[in-house]
PDB file of C-alpha atoms and ligand atoms in Angstrom:
ATOM      1  CA  MET D  27    -189.166  91.470 110.006  1.00 67.00           C
ATOM      2  CA  ALA D  28    -189.282  92.693 113.613  1.00 84.00           C
ATOM      3  CA  ASP D  29    -186.327  95.222 114.580  1.00 89.00           C
ATOM      4  CA  PRO D  30    -183.752  93.347 116.669  1.00 91.00           C
ATOM      5  CA  HIS D  31    -182.571  96.681 117.952  1.00 88.00           C
ATOM      6  CA  ASN D  32    -185.966  97.819 119.418  1.00 89.00           C
ATOM      7  CA  ASP D  33    -185.072  97.915 123.002  1.00 92.00           C
ATOM      8  CA  THR D  34    -188.657  98.499 124.417  1.00 98.00           C
ATOM      9  CA  VAL D  35    -191.233  96.127 125.807  1.00 98.00           C
ATOM     10  CA  PHE D  36    -193.182  96.729 122.591  1.00 98.00           C
ATOM     11  CA  GLY D  37    -190.261  95.582 120.683  1.00 98.00           C
ATOM     12  CA  MET D  38    -190.302  92.393 122.585  1.00 98.00           C
ATOM     13  CA  ILE D  39    -193.963  91.897 121.792  1.00 98.00           C
ATOM     14  CA  LEU D  40    -193.428  92.430 118.070  1.00 98.00           C
ATOM     15  CA  ARG D  41    -190.671  89.765 118.146  1.00 98.00           C
ATOM     16  CA  GLY D  42    -192.908  87.430 120.169  1.00 97.00           C
ATOM     17  CA  GLU D  43    -190.566  87.355 123.172  1.00 98.00           C
ATOM     18  CA  ILE D  44    -193.345  88.181 125.495  1.00 97.00           C
ATOM     19  CA  PRO D  45    -197.025  87.566 124.965  1.00 98.00           C
ATOM     20  CA  ALA D  46    -199.653  90.089 124.139  1.00 98.00           C
ATOM     21  CA  ASP D  47    -203.389  89.978 123.732  1.00 98.00           C
ATOM     22  CA  LEU D  48    -203.568  91.019 120.049  1.00 98.00           C
ATOM     23  CA  VAL D  49    -206.862  92.392 118.756  1.00 98.00           C
ATOM     24  CA  TYR D  50    -205.638  93.533 115.268  1.00 98.00           C
ATOM     25  CA  GLU D  51    -202.673  93.189 113.037  1.00 98.00           C
ATOM     26  CA  ASP D  52    -201.603  94.018 109.391  1.00 98.00           C
ATOM     27  CA  ASP D  53    -198.268  94.664 107.547  1.00 98.00           C
ATOM     28  CA  LEU D  54    -197.774  97.997 109.202  1.00 98.00           C
ATOM     29  CA  ALA D  55    -199.490  97.883 112.529  1.00 98.00           C
ATOM     30  CA  VAL D  56    -200.408  95.788 115.580  1.00 98.00           C
ATOM     31  CA  ALA D  57    -202.873  96.413 118.300  1.00 98.00           C
ATOM     32  CA  PHE D  58    -203.048  94.687 121.720  1.00 99.00           C
ATOM     33  CA  ARG D  59    -204.890  95.236 125.010  1.00 98.00           C
ATOM     34  CA  ASP D  60    -202.980  97.376 127.558  1.00 99.00           C
ATOM     35  CA  ILE D  61    -201.623  95.362 130.468  1.00 98.00           C
ATOM     36  CA  ALA D  62    -203.015  97.902 133.038  1.00 98.00           C
ATOM     37  CA  PRO D  63    -206.281  98.963 131.438  1.00 98.00           C
ATOM     38  CA  GLN D  64    -207.663 102.309 132.377  1.00 98.00           C
ATOM     39  CA  ALA D  65    -211.052 101.862 130.888  1.00 98.00           C
ATOM     40  CA  GLU D  66    -213.392  98.808 129.859  1.00 98.00           C
ATOM     41  CA  VAL D  67    -211.726  99.196 126.380  1.00 98.00           C
ATOM     42  CA  HIS D  68    -208.038 100.118 126.427  1.00 98.00           C
ATOM     43  CA  VAL D  69    -206.146  98.988 123.273  1.00 99.00           C
ATOM     44  CA  LEU D  70    -202.622 100.097 122.158  1.00 99.00           C
ATOM     45  CA  VAL D  71    -202.073 100.632 118.472  1.00 99.00           C
ATOM     46  CA  ILE D  72    -198.396 100.564 117.380  1.00 98.00           C
ATOM     47  CA  PRO D  73    -196.464 100.666 114.111  1.00 98.00           C
ATOM     48  CA  ARG D  74    -194.359  97.593 113.358  1.00 98.00           C
ATOM     49  CA  ARG D  75    -191.576  99.996 112.575  1.00 98.00           C
ATOM     50  CA  HIS D  76    -189.771 101.418 115.507  1.00 98.00           C
ATOM     51  CA  ILE D  77    -190.531 105.178 115.895  1.00 98.00           C
ATOM     52  CA  ARG D  78    -189.746 106.386 119.360  1.00 98.00           C
ATOM     53  CA  SER D  79    -192.678 108.813 119.609  1.00 98.00           C
ATOM     54  CA  LEU D  80    -194.808 111.180 117.509  1.00 98.00           C
ATOM     55  CA  ALA D  81    -191.929 113.752 118.067  1.00 98.00           C
ATOM     56  CA  HIS D  82    -189.663 111.323 116.176  1.00 98.00           C
ATOM     57  CA  ALA D  83    -191.885 110.952 113.111  1.00 98.00           C
ATOM     58  CA  VAL D  84    -190.936 112.610 109.889  1.00 98.00           C
ATOM     59  CA  GLU D  85    -192.824 113.868 106.893  1.00 98.00           C
ATOM     60  CA  ASN D  86    -192.350 110.528 104.977  1.00 98.00           C
ATOM     61  CA  ASP D  87    -194.283 108.936 107.908  1.00 98.00           C
ATOM     62  CA  GLN D  88    -197.336 110.670 107.061  1.00 98.00           C
ATOM     63  CA  PRO D  89    -199.132 107.653 105.498  1.00 98.00           C
ATOM     64  CA  LEU D  90    -198.176 105.374 108.334  1.00 98.00           C
ATOM     65  CA  LEU D  91    -199.436 107.965 110.783  1.00 98.00           C
ATOM     66  CA  GLY D  92    -202.762 108.208 108.823  1.00 98.00           C
ATOM     67  CA  HIS D  93    -203.013 104.451 108.699  1.00 98.00           C
ATOM     68  CA  LEU D  94    -202.432 104.069 112.531  1.00 99.00           C
ATOM     69  CA  LEU D  95    -205.337 106.504 113.232  1.00 98.00           C
ATOM     70  CA  ASN D  96    -207.423 104.489 110.846  1.00 98.00           C
ATOM     71  CA  VAL D  97    -206.536 101.314 112.700  1.00 99.00           C
ATOM     72  CA  CYS D  98    -207.662 103.123 115.926  1.00 99.00           C
ATOM     73  CA  ALA D  99    -211.046 103.721 114.526  1.00 98.00           C
ATOM     74  CA  VAL D 100    -211.278 100.024 113.188  1.00 98.00           C
ATOM     75  CA  VAL D 101    -210.325  98.719 116.606  1.00 98.00           C
ATOM     76  CA  ALA D 102    -212.875 101.097 118.317  1.00 98.00           C
ATOM     77  CA  ALA D 103    -215.544  99.715 116.029  1.00 98.00           C
ATOM     78  CA  ARG D 104    -214.543  96.152 116.592  1.00 98.00           C
ATOM     79  CA  GLU D 105    -214.558  96.662 120.410  1.00 98.00           C
ATOM     80  CA  GLY D 106    -218.133  98.148 120.118  1.00 98.00           C
ATOM     81  CA  VAL D 107    -217.426 101.721 121.250  1.00 98.00           C
ATOM     82  CA  ALA D 108    -217.563 103.626 117.955  1.00 98.00           C
ATOM     83  CA  ASP D 109    -221.265 104.784 118.671  1.00 98.00           C
ATOM     84  CA  SER D 110    -220.788 105.381 122.406  1.00 98.00           C
ATOM     85  CA  GLY D 111    -217.581 107.310 121.786  1.00 98.00           C
ATOM     86  CA  TYR D 112    -213.977 106.864 122.729  1.00 98.00           C
ATOM     87  CA  ARG D 113    -210.748 108.593 123.162  1.00 98.00           C
ATOM     88  CA  VAL D 114    -207.281 108.196 121.117  1.00 98.00           C
ATOM     89  CA  VAL D 115    -204.342 109.508 123.051  1.00 98.00           C
ATOM     90  CA  THR D 116    -200.564 109.448 122.305  1.00 98.00           C
ATOM     91  CA  ASN D 117    -198.214 110.503 125.103  1.00 98.00           C
ATOM     92  CA  ILE D 118    -194.896 112.209 124.051  1.00 98.00           C
ATOM     93  CA  GLY D 119    -191.821 112.437 126.216  1.00 98.00           C
ATOM     94  CA  GLU D 120    -191.499 113.098 129.940  1.00 98.00           C
ATOM     95  CA  ASP D 121    -194.145 115.760 130.311  1.00 98.00           C
ATOM     96  CA  GLY D 122    -196.567 113.885 128.088  1.00 98.00           C
ATOM     97  CA  GLY D 123    -196.264 110.817 130.392  1.00 98.00           C
ATOM     98  CA  GLN D 124    -194.656 108.475 127.870  1.00 98.00           C
ATOM     99  CA  SER D 125    -193.274 105.404 129.567  1.00 98.00           C
ATOM    100  CA  VAL D 126    -192.609 103.210 126.565  1.00 98.00           C
ATOM    101  CA  ASP D 127    -190.372 104.628 123.754  1.00 98.00           C
ATOM    102  CA  HIS D 128    -192.341 103.183 120.802  1.00 98.00           C
ATOM    103  CA  LEU D 129    -194.954 105.200 119.288  1.00 98.00           C
ATOM    104  CA  HIS D 130    -198.516 103.940 120.448  1.00 99.00           C
ATOM    105  CA  PHE D 131    -201.932 105.305 120.237  1.00 99.00           C
ATOM    106  CA  HIS D 132    -204.115 104.466 123.315  1.00 98.00           C
ATOM    107  CA  VAL D 133    -207.726 103.650 122.321  1.00 99.00           C
ATOM    108  CA  LEU D 134    -209.838 104.057 125.404  1.00 98.00           C
ATOM    109  CA  GLY D 135    -213.615 103.524 125.697  1.00 98.00           C
ATOM    110  CA  GLY D 136    -216.523 102.024 127.633  1.00 98.00           C
ATOM    111  CA  ARG D 137    -216.700 104.821 130.114  1.00 98.00           C
ATOM    112  CA  ARG D 138    -217.047 108.622 130.157  1.00 97.00           C
ATOM    113  CA  MET D 139    -213.708 110.321 129.861  1.00 96.00           C
ATOM    114  CA  ASN D 140    -212.730 113.351 131.812  1.00 96.00           C
ATOM    115  CA  TRP D 141    -211.369 116.640 130.410  1.00 97.00           C
ATOM    116  CA  PRO D 142    -208.894 118.049 130.882  1.00 95.00           C
ATOM    117  CA  PRO D 143    -206.702 114.924 131.378  1.00 92.00           C
ATOM    118  CA  GLY D 144    -204.632 114.879 134.457  1.00 85.00           C
TER     119      GLY D 144
HETATM  120  P1  LIG Y  14    -197.456 105.423 127.887  1.00 65.18           P
HETATM  121  O1  LIG Y  14    -197.363 105.523 129.305  1.00 65.18           O
HETATM  122  O2  LIG Y  14    -198.233 106.346 127.086  1.00 65.18           O
HETATM  123  O3  LIG Y  14    -196.105 105.259 127.274  1.00 65.18           O
HETATM  124  O4  LIG Y  14    -198.114 104.020 127.693  1.00 65.18           O
HETATM  125  C1  LIG Y  14    -197.663 102.741 127.729  1.00 65.18           C
HETATM  126  C2  LIG Y  14    -198.535 101.849 128.056  1.00 65.18           C
HETATM  127  O5  LIG Y  14    -198.082 100.506 127.911  1.00 65.18           O
HETATM  128  C3  LIG Y  14    -199.101 101.758 129.512  1.00 65.18           C
HETATM  129  O6  LIG Y  14    -200.542 102.027 129.547  1.00 65.18           O
HETATM  130  C4  LIG Y  14    -198.748 100.496 129.984  1.00 65.18           C
HETATM  131  O7  LIG Y  14    -199.709  99.842 130.901  1.00 65.18           O
HETATM  132  C5  LIG Y  14    -198.758  99.676 128.687  1.00 65.18           C
HETATM  133  N1  LIG Y  14    -197.814  98.413 128.839  1.00 65.18           N
HETATM  134  C6  LIG Y  14    -196.596  98.206 129.327  1.00 65.18           C
HETATM  135  N2  LIG Y  14    -196.114  97.123 129.187  1.00 65.18           N
HETATM  136  C7  LIG Y  14    -197.134  96.310 128.457  1.00 65.18           C
HETATM  137  C8  LIG Y  14    -197.227  95.059 128.078  1.00 65.18           C
HETATM  138  N3  LIG Y  14    -196.225  94.126 128.230  1.00 65.18           N
HETATM  139  N4  LIG Y  14    -198.368  94.665 127.339  1.00 65.18           N
HETATM  140  C9  LIG Y  14    -199.426  95.523 127.286  1.00 65.18           C
HETATM  141  N5  LIG Y  14    -199.245  96.873 127.676  1.00 65.18           N
HETATM  142  C10 LIG Y  14    -198.071  97.175 128.202  1.00 65.18           C
END
């Protein structure tokens, strides 16, 4: 059951109120294409449960966090970038550059990534 109090754009996606280009879903997680892709492959992996960021996760969330990372790897393989390589990123808070307050992992691939990130 999608959280009616999730006041973020990802909450709207989870409730089906706005469309998203879904590439994966299961009982715990959903993955969809970023609306403003920064690479050929740019997918967001989110938990169905509303956790505002990694900083809001608690010890009991450990299995869910592990699952989300596994979904990132599954998505990368499906998108065909597992061999060429890719990046998984989660932005946290203001300095981290987080703009949507629902935990999400960016899966970026299809081009050479820079380091350090900006
Ligand atoms: P962050 O800045 O790390 O919080 O990432 C939020 C991401 O969500 C950005 O890359 C946005 O382009 C993306 N985004 C915002 N709204 C949507 C949407 N409706 N559908 C898909 N991606 C979105």
